[in-house]
C-alpha atoms as a PDB file:
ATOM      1  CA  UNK A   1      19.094 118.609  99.622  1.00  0.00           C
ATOM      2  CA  UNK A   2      19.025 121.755 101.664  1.00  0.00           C
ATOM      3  CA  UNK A   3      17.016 125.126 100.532  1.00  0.00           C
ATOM      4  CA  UNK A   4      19.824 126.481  98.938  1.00  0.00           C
ATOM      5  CA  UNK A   5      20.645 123.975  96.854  1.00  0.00           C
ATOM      6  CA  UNK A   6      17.227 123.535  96.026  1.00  0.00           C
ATOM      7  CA  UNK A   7      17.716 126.822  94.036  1.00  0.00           C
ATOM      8  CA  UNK A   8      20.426 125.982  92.014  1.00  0.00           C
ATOM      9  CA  UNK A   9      19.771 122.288  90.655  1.00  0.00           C
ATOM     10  CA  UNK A  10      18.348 121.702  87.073  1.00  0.00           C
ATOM     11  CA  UNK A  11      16.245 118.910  86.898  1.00  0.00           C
ATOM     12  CA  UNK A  12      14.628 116.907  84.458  1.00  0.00           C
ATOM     13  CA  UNK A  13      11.110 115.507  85.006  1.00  0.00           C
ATOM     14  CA  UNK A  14      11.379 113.474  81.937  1.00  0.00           C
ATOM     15  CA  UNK A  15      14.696 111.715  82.172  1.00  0.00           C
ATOM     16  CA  UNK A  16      13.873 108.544  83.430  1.00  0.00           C
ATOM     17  CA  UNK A  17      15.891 106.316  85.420  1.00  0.00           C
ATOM     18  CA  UNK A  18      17.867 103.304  83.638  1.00  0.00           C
ATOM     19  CA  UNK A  19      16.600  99.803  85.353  1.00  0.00           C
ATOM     20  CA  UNK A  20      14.466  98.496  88.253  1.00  0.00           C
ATOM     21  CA  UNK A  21      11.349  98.859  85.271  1.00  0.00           C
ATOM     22  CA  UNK A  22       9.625  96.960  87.742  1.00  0.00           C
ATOM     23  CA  UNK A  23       9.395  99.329  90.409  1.00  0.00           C
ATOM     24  CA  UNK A  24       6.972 102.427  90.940  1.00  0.00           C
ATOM     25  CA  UNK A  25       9.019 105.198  91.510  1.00  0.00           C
ATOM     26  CA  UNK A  26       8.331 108.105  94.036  1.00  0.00           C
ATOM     27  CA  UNK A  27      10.793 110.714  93.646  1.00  0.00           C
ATOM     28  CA  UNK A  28      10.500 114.206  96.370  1.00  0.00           C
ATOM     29  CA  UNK A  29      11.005 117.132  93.903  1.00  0.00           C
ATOM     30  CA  UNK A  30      10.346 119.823  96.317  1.00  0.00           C
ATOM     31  CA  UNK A  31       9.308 119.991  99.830  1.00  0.00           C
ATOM     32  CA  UNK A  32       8.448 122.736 102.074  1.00  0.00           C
ATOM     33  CA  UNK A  33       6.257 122.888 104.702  1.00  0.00           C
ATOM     34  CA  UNK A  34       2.151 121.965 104.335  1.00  0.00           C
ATOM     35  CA  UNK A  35       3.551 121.049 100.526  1.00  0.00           C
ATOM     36  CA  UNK A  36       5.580 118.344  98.629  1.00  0.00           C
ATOM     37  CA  UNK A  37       5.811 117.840  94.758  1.00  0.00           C
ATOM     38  CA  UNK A  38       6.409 114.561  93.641  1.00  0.00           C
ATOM     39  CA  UNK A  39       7.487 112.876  90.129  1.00  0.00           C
ATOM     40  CA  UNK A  40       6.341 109.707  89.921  1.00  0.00           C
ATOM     41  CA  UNK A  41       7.407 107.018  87.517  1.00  0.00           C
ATOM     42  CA  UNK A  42       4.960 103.989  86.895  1.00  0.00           C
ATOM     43  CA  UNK A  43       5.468 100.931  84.081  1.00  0.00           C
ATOM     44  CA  UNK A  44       1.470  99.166  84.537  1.00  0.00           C
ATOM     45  CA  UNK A  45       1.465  99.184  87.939  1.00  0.00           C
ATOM     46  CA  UNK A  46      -2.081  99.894  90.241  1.00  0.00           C
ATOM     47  CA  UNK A  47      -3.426  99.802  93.510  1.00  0.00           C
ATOM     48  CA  UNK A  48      -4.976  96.901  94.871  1.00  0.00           C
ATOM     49  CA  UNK A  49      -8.677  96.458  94.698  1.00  0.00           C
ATOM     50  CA  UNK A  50      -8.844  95.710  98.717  1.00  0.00           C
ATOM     51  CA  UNK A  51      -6.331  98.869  99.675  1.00  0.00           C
ATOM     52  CA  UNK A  52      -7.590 102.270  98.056  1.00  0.00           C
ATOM     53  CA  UNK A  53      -5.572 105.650  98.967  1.00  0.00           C
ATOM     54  CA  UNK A  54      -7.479 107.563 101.333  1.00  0.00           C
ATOM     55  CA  UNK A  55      -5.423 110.820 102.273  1.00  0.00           C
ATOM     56  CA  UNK A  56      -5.670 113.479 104.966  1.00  0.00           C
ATOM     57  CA  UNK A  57      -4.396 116.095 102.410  1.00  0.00           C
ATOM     58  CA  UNK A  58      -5.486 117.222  98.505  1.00  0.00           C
ATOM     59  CA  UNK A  59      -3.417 115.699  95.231  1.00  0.00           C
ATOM     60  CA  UNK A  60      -3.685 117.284  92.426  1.00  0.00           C
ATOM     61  CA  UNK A  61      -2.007 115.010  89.541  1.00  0.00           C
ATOM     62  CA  UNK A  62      -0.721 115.640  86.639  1.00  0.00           C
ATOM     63  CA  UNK A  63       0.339 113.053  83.748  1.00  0.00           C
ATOM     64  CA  UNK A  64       3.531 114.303  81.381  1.00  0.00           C
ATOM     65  CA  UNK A  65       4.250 111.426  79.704  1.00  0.00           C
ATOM     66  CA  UNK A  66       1.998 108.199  79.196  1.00  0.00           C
ATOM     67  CA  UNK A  67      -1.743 107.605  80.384  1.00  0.00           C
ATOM     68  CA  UNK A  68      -3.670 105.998  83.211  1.00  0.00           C
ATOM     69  CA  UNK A  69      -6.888 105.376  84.801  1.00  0.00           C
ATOM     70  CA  UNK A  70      -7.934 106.331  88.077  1.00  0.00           C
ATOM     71  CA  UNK A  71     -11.444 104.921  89.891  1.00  0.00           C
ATOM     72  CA  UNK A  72     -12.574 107.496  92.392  1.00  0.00           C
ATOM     73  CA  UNK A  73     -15.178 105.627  95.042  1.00  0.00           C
ATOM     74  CA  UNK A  74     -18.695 107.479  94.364  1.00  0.00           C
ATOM     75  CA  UNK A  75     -17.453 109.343  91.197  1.00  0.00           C
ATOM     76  CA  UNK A  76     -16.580 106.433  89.292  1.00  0.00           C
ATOM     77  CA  UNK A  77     -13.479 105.775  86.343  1.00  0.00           C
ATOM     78  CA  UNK A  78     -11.340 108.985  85.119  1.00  0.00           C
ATOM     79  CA  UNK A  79      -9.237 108.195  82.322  1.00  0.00           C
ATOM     80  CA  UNK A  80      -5.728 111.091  82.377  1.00  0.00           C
ATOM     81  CA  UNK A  81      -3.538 111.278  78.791  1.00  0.00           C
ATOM     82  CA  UNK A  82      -0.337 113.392  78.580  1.00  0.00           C
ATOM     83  CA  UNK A  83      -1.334 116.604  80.136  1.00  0.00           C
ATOM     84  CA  UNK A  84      -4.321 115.853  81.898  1.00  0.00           C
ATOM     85  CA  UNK A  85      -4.472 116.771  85.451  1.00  0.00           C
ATOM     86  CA  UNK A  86      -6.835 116.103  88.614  1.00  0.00           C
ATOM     87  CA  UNK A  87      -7.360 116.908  91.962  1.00  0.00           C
ATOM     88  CA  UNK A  88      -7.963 114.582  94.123  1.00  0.00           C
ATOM     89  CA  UNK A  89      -9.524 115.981  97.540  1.00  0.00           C
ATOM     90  CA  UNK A  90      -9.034 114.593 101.104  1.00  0.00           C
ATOM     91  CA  UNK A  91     -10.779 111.776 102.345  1.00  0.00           C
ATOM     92  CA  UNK A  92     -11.341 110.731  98.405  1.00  0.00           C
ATOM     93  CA  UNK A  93     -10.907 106.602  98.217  1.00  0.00           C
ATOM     94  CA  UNK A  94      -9.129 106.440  94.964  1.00  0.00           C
ATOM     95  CA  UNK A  95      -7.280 103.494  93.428  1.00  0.00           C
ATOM     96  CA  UNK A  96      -4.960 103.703  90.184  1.00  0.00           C
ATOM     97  CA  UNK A  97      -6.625 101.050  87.709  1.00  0.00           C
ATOM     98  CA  UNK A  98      -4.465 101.291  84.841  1.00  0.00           C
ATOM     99  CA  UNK A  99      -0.945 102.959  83.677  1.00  0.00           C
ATOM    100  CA  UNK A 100       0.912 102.761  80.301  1.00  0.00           C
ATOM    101  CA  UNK A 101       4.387 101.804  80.546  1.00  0.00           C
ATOM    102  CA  UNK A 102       5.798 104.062  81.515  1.00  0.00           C
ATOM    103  CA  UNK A 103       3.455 107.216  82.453  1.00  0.00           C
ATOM    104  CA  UNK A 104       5.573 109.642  84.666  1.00  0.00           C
ATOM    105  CA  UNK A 105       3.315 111.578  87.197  1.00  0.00           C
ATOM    106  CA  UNK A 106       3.378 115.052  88.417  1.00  0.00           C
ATOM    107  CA  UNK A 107       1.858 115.264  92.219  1.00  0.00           C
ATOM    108  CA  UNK A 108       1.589 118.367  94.283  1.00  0.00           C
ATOM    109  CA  UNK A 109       0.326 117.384  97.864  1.00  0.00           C
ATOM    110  CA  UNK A 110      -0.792 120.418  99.345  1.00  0.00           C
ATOM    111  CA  UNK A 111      -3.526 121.014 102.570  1.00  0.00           C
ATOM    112  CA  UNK A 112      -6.712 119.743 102.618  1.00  0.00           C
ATOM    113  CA  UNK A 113      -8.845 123.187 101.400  1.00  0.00           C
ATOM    114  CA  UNK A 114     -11.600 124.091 103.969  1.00  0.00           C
END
C-alpha cells in the first residue's frame, strides 16, 4: 500500500481474520521510516524458553482484546489485560509466557531512545 492510500483506508483492528486459528498473526498497519505499527493476532501461543526477543529498537505494546503474560529477563513476569500497555526497551530479553485465545496486540516499533 503506497502513502496515499494509506490515507484513505478504514481499518479495523478488531475484525479478526476467519481461519488459520493456529497461526500468530503479524499484520504491518503503518510503516514509515524509523517506525512500524503492528496488529498482532495470537490464540495461546509464546516464545520459546531457549529463544527470547532481544531487539535493536523500543516496543511499546498494547493489548485491545484478550490478556497475556510477558517475562522480562531481570524484571521478572508482567501480566497485560485489555488496555494495558508496555514498553519494552532495546536490548530487553523478553519472552511472551502466556496469551488468551485470542488477544489481538497493538505494537509500535519505534527507535531505540538515547
Amino acid at each position: 500500500m503506497d502513502a496515499s492510500s494509506d490515507a484513505c483506508f478504514v481499518g479495523n483492528l478488531l475484525s479478526l481474520p476467519r481461519g488459520g486459528q493456529e497461526e500468530e498473526r503479524f499484520e504491518d498497519i503503518l510503516s514509515r521510516p524509523g517506525i512500524r505499527l503492528e496488529r498482532i493476532v495470537s490464540h495461546g501461543q509464546t516464545t520459546p524458553v531457549d529463544r527470547p526477543y532481544v531487539q535493536d529498537w523500543d516496543e511499546w505494546v498494547m493489548i485491545l482484546e484478550g490478556s497475556a503474560e510477558l517475562w522480562l529477563d531481570g524484571l521478572g513476569k508482567r501480566s497485560l489485560s485489555k488496555g494495558d500497555h508496555l514498553l519494552i526497551p532495546s536490548g530487553q530479553a523478553h519472552r511472551v509466557t502466556y496469551t488468551a485465545e485470542p488477544t489481538v496486540w497493538l505494537a509500535l516499533h519505534l527507535p531505540a531512545a538515547g
